[in-house]
CSV table of C-alpha atoms in Angstrom, one decimal:
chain,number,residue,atom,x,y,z
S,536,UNK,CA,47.8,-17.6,-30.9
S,537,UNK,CA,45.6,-15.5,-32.9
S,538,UNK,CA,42.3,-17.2,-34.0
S,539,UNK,CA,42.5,-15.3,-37.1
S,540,UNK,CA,45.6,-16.6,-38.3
S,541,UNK,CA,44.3,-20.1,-38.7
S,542,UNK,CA,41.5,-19.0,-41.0
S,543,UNK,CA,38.9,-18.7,-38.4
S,544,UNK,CA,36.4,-15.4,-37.1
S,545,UNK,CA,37.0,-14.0,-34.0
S,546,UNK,CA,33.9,-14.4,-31.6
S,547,UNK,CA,32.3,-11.3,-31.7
S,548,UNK,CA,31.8,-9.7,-27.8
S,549,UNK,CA,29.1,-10.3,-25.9
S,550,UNK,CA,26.7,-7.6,-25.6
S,551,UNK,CA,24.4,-7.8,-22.7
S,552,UNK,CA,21.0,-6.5,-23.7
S,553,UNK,CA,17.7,-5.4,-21.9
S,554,UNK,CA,16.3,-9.2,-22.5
S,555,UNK,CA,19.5,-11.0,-21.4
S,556,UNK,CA,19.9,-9.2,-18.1
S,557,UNK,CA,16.2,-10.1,-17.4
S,558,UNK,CA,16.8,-13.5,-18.1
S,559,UNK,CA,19.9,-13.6,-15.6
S,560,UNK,CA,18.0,-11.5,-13.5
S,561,UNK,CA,15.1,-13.9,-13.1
S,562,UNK,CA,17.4,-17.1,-13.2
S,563,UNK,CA,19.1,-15.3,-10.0
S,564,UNK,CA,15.6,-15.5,-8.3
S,565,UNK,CA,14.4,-11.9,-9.6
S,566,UNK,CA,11.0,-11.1,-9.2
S,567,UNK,CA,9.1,-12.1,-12.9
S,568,UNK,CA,5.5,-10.1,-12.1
S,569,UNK,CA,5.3,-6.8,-14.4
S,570,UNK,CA,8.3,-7.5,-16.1
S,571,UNK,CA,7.2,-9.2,-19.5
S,572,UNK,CA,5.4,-5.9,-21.1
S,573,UNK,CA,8.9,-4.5,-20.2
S,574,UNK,CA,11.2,-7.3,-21.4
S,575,UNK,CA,8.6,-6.8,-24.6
S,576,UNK,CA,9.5,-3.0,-24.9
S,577,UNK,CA,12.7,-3.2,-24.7
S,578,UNK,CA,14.0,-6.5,-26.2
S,579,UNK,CA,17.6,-6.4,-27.7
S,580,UNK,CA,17.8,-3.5,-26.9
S,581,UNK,CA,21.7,-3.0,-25.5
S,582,UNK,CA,21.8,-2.5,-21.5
S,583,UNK,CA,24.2,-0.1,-21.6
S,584,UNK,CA,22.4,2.8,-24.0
S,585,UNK,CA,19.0,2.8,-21.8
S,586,UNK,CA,18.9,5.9,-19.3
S,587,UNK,CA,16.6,7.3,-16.7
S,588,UNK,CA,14.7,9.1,-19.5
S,589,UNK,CA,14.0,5.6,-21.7
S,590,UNK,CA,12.9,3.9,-18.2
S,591,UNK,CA,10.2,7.1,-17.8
S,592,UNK,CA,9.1,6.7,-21.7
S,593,UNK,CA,8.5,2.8,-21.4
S,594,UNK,CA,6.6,3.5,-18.3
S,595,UNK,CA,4.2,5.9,-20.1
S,596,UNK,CA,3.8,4.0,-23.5
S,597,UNK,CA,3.0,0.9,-21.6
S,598,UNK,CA,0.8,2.8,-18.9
S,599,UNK,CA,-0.7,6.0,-20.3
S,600,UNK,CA,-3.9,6.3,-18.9
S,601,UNK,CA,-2.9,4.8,-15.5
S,602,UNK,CA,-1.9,6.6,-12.0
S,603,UNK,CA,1.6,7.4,-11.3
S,604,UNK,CA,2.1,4.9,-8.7
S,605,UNK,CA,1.2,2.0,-11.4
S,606,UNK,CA,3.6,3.2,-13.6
S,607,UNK,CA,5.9,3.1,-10.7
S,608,UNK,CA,5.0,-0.4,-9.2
S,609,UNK,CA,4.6,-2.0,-13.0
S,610,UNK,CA,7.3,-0.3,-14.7
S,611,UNK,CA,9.9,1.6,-13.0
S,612,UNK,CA,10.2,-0.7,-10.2
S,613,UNK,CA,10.7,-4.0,-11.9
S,614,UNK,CA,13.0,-2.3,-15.0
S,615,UNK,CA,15.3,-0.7,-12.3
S,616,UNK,CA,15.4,-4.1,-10.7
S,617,UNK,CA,16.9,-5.2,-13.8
S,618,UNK,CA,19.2,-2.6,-14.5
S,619,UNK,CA,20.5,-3.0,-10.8
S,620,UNK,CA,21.6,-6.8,-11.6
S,621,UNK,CA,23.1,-5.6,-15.1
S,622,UNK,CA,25.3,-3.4,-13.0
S,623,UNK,CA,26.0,-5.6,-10.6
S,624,UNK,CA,27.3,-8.1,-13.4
S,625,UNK,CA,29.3,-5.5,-14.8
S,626,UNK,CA,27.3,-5.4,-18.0
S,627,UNK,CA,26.2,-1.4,-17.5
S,628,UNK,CA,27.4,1.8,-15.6
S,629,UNK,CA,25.1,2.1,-12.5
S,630,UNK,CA,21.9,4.3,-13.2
S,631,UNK,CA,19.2,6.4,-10.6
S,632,UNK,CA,15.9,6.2,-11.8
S,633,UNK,CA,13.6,8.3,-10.4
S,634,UNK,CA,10.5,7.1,-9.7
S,635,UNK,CA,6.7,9.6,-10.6
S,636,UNK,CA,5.5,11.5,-8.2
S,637,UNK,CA,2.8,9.8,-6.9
S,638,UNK,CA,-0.4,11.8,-5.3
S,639,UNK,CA,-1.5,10.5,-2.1
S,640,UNK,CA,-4.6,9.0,-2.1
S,641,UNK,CA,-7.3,10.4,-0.2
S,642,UNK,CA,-7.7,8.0,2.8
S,643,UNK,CA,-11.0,6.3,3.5
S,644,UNK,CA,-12.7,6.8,7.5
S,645,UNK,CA,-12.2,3.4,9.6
S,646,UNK,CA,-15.1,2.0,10.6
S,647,UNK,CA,-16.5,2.7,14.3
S,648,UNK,CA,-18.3,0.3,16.9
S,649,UNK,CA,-21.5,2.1,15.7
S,650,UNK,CA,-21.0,1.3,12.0
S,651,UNK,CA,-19.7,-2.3,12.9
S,652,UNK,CA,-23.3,-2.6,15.1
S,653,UNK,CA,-25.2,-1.5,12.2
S,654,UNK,CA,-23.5,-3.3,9.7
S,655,UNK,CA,-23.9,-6.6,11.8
S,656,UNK,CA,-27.9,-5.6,12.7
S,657,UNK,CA,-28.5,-5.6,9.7
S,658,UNK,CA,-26.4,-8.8,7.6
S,659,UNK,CA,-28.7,-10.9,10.6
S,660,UNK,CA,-31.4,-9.5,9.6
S,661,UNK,CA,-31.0,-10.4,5.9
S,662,UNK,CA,-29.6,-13.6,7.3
S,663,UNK,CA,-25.9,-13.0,6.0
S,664,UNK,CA,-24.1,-14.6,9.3
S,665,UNK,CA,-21.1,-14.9,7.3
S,666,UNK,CA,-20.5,-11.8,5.9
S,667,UNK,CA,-21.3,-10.1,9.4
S,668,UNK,CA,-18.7,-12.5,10.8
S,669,UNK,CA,-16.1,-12.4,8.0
S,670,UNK,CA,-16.2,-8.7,8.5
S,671,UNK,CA,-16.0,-8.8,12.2
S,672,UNK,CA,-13.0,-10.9,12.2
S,673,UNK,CA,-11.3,-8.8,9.8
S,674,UNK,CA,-12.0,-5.6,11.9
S,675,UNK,CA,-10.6,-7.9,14.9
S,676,UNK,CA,-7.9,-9.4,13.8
S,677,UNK,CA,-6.2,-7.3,11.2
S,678,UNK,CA,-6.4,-10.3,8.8
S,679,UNK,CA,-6.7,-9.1,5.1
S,680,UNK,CA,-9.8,-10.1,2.8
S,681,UNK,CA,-7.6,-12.9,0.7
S,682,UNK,CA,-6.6,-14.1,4.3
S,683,UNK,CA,-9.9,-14.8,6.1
S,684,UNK,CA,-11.7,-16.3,2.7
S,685,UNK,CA,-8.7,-18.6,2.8
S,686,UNK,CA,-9.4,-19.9,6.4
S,687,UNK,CA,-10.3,-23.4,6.3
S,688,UNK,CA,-12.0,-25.0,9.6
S,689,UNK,CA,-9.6,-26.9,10.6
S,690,UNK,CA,-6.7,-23.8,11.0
S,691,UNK,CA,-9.8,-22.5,13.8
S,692,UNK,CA,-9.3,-23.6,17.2
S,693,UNK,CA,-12.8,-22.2,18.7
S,694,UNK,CA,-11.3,-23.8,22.2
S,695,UNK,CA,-8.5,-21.6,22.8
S,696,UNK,CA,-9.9,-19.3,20.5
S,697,UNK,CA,-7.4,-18.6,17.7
S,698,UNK,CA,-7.3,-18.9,14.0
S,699,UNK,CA,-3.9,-19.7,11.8
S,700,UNK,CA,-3.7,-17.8,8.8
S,701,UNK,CA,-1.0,-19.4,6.6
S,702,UNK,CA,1.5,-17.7,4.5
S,703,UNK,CA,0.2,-14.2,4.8
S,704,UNK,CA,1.2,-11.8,2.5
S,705,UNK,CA,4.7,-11.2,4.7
S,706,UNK,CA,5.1,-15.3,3.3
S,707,UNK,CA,4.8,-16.4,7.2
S,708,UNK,CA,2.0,-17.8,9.4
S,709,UNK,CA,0.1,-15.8,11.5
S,710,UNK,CA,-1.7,-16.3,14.5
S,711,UNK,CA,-5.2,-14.1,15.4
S,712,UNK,CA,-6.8,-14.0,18.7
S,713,UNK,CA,-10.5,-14.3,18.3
S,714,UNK,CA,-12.5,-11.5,20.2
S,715,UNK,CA,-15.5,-13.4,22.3
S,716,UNK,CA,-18.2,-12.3,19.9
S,717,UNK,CA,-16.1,-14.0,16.7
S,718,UNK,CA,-15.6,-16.9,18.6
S,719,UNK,CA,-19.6,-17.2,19.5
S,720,UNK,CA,-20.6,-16.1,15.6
S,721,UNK,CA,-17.8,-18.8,14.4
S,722,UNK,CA,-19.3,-21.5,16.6
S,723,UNK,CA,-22.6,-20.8,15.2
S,724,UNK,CA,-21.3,-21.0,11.5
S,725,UNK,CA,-19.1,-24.2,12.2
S,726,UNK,CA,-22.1,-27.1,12.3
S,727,UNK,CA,-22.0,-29.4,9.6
S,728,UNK,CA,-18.9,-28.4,8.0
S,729,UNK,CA,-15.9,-30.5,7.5
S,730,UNK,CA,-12.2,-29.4,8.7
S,731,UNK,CA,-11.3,-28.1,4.7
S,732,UNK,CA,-14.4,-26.3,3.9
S,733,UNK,CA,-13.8,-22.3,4.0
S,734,UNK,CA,-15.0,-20.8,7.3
S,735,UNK,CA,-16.6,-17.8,5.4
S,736,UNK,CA,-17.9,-19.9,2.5
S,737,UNK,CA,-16.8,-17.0,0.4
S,738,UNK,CA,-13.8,-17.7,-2.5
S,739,UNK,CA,-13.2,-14.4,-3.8
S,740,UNK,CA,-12.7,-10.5,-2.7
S,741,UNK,CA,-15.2,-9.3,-5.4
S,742,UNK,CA,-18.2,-11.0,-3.6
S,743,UNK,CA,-17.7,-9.9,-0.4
S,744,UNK,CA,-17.2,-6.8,-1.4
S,745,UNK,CA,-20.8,-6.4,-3.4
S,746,UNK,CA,-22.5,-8.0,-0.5
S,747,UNK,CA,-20.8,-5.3,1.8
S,748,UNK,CA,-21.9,-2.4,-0.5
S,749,UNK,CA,-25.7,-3.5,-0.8
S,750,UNK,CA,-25.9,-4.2,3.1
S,751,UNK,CA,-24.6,-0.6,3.9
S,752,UNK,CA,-27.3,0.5,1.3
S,753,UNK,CA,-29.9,-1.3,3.1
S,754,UNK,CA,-28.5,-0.2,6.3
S,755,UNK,CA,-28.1,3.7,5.0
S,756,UNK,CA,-24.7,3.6,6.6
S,757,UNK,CA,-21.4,4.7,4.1
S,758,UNK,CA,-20.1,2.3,2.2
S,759,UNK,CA,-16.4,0.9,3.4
S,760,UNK,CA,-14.4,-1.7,1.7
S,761,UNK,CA,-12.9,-4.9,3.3
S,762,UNK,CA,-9.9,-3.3,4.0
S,763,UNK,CA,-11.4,-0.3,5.1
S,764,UNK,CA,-13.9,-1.7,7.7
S,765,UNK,CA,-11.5,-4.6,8.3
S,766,UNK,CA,-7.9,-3.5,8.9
S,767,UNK,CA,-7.6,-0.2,8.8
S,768,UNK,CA,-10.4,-0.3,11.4
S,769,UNK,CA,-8.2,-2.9,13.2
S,770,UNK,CA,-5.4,-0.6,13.5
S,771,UNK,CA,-7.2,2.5,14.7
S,772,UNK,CA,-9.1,1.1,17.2
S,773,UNK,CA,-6.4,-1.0,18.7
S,774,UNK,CA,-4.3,3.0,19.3
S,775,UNK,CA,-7.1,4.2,20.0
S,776,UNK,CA,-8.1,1.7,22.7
S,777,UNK,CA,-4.4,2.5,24.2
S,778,UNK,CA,-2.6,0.0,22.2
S,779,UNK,CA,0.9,0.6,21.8
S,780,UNK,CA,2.5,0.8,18.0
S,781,UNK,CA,4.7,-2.6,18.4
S,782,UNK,CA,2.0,-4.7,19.9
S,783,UNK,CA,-0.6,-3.8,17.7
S,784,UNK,CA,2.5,-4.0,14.6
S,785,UNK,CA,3.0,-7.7,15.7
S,786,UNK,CA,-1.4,-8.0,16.3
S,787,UNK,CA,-1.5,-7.6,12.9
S,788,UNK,CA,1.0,-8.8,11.0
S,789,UNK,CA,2.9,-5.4,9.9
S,790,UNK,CA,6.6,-5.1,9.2
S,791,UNK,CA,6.7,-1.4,8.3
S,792,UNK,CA,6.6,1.5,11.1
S,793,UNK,CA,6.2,3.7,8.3
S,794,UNK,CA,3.5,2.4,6.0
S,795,UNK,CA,1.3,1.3,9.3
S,796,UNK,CA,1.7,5.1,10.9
S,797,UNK,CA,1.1,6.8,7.5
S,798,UNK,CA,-1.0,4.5,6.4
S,799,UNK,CA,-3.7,2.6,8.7
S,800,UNK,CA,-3.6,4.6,11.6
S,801,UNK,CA,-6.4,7.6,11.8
S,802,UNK,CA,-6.6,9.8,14.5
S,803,UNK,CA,-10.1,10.2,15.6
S,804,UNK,CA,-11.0,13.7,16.5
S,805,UNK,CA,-9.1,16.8,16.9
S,806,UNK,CA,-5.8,15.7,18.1
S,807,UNK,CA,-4.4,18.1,19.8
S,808,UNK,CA,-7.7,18.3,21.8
S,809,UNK,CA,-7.8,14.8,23.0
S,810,UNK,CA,-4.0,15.4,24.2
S,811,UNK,CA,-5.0,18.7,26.2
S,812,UNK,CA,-8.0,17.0,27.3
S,813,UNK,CA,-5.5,14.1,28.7
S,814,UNK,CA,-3.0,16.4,30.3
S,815,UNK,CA,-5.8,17.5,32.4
S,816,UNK,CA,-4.9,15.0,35.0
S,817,UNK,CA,-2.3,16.8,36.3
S,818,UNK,CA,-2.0,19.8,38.0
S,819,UNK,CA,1.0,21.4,37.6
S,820,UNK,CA,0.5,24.6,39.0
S,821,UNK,CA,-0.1,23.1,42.0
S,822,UNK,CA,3.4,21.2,42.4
C-alpha cells in the first residue's frame, strides 16, 4: 500500500553525505586523527558528487603553505579513507585519489662512534649523564625518543641487561638488549630512584632535543637530532657491523623492508668500493 494514499509523505531517500560516511566510518573503528578540518570542509556535502579533483582542493585550502606529504598524510589520506567505506556501503561509485608528489627529503648523516665519543665526552663533562645515556641507548637499541623518555625503572632489568619498552609505536612491547656501556651508565643513573620514576628524567622530545643541539655546539661537532643520532644510527651501524636486514628489522622494532632500506640505512663510503675491496679475498684467476 502506497503511503501516499492514506494522506501521509513519502520518506524522502537517504542521501549519504561527506559527514555521515565519517561518522559510520569512525563508528566502524576508522581512524579520527586529521579528519575533523575535513569533516568541517566538506560537511553535507553529498558522497557521491566529490571527485579526485575536490579531494586535491580541500587538501590545499586546508594546507596551503604546508609540504606535499602533509597534505597527503592530513588530507588525502584520511578523506580517501572515508570515501573507501562510503563505497564499501554502497553509498558512492568507487573513486582513485591520487596522492601529491612528495620530494624526498634530504636525509641527515648517522652518527659514527667518533661523534657518539665526542658527544658522550663532552655531556660528562658538563655533567649531563642522562642525556649522554638517553642518547646512547637510542643509538643502541633502535628505541625512538617518545620510547626511551617513557622508560620507567622498573621495565629495566640491569641483571640480564634488557629494557621493555611498552606499546611502541607498532602498538606491541618490545624488548632491547643493553650494550655493556648502557648497562654501566644506567647503573650509575639508577641510585635513589623508585621503580616508576623515568630512567632519563626527561618527559618530552623538545628538551632533549635543545640539550643535544647546545652540547654539539659546545663540542663543535654537527648537530644530529634524536632520531638521527639514535636510530638511524642504530640501523647503519648494525649493516655495517655485518648485521643482516631481518635481525637488525626484528633489533629494532621495524615492520617495513621498504621504509627501513630506503629509509634508515646509509651506506657509508663509496659502495661499490667497499664491495671491490671485499671481493679481494678471492682469487679467481687462480682457480
Amino acid at each position: 500500500m502506497d503511503i501516499t494514499s492514506l494522506g501521509g509523505e513519502r520518506a524522502a531517500p537517504f542521501e549519504p553525505t561527506f559527514a555521515s560516511a565519517a561518522e559510520s566510518y569512525l563508528k566502524h573503528g576508522g581512524e579520527e586523527r586529521y579528519l575533523a578540518p575535513i569533516v568541517a570542509y566538506f560537511g553535507d556535502r553529498p558522497l557521491k558528487t566529490i571527485y579526485p579533483f575536490d579531494i586535491k582542493a580541500m587538501a590545499e585550502a586546508l594546507y596551503p603553505s604546508q609540504s606535499n606529504a602533509t597534505r597527503n598524510r592530513q588530507a588525502v589520506t584520511p578523506a580517501r579513507a572515508v570515501l573507501m567505506h562510503g563505497y564499501d556501503r554502497g553509498w558512492c561509485n568507487f573513486i582513485r585519489v591520487r596522492r601529491f608528489k612528495e620530494e624526498k627529503p634530504k636525509r641527515r648523516k648517522p652518527a659514527t662512534a667518533v661523534w657518539l665519543h665526542a658527544f658522550s665526552r663532552q655531556c660528562d663533562k658538563d655533567g649531563l649523564e642522562h642525556l649522554a645515556a638517553i642518547v646512547l641507548f637510542m643509538a643502541s637499541t633502535g628505541a625512538r625518543i617518545s620510547e626511551a623518555i617513557a622508560l620507567r625503572w622498573d621495565e629495566v632489568d640491569l641483571t640480564a641487561r634488557t629494557a621493555l619498552l611498552l606499546k611502541t609505536k607498532t602498538s606491541t612491547n618490545s624488548m632491547r638488549y643493553l650494550t655493556d656501556e648502557v648497562a654501566r651508565r644506567l647503573r650509575g643513573l639508577k641510585e635513589g630512584n623508585s621503580s616508576t620514576d623515568r630512567v632519563f628524567r626527561y618527559s618530552n622530545r623538545h628538551s632533549v632535543n635543545e640539550r643535544i643541539r647546545a652540547v654539539c655546539d659546545r663540542a663543535d661537532i654537527p648537530y644530529k637530532p634524536p632520531h638521527t643520532c639514535g636510530r638511524h644510527t642504530f640501523a647503519s651501524t648494525a649493516i655495517e657491523l655485518g648485521m643482516d636486514v631481518k635481525t637488525t628489522m626484528i633489533a629494532g622494532d621495524w615492520r617495513s623492508s621498504s621504509v627501513f632500506l630506503e629509509t634508515y640505512v646509509t651506506p657509508r663510503g663509496t659502495p661499490g668500493r667497499v664491495v671491490a675491496d671485499r671481493m679481494n679475498v678471492h682469487d679467481f684467476g687462480d682457480i
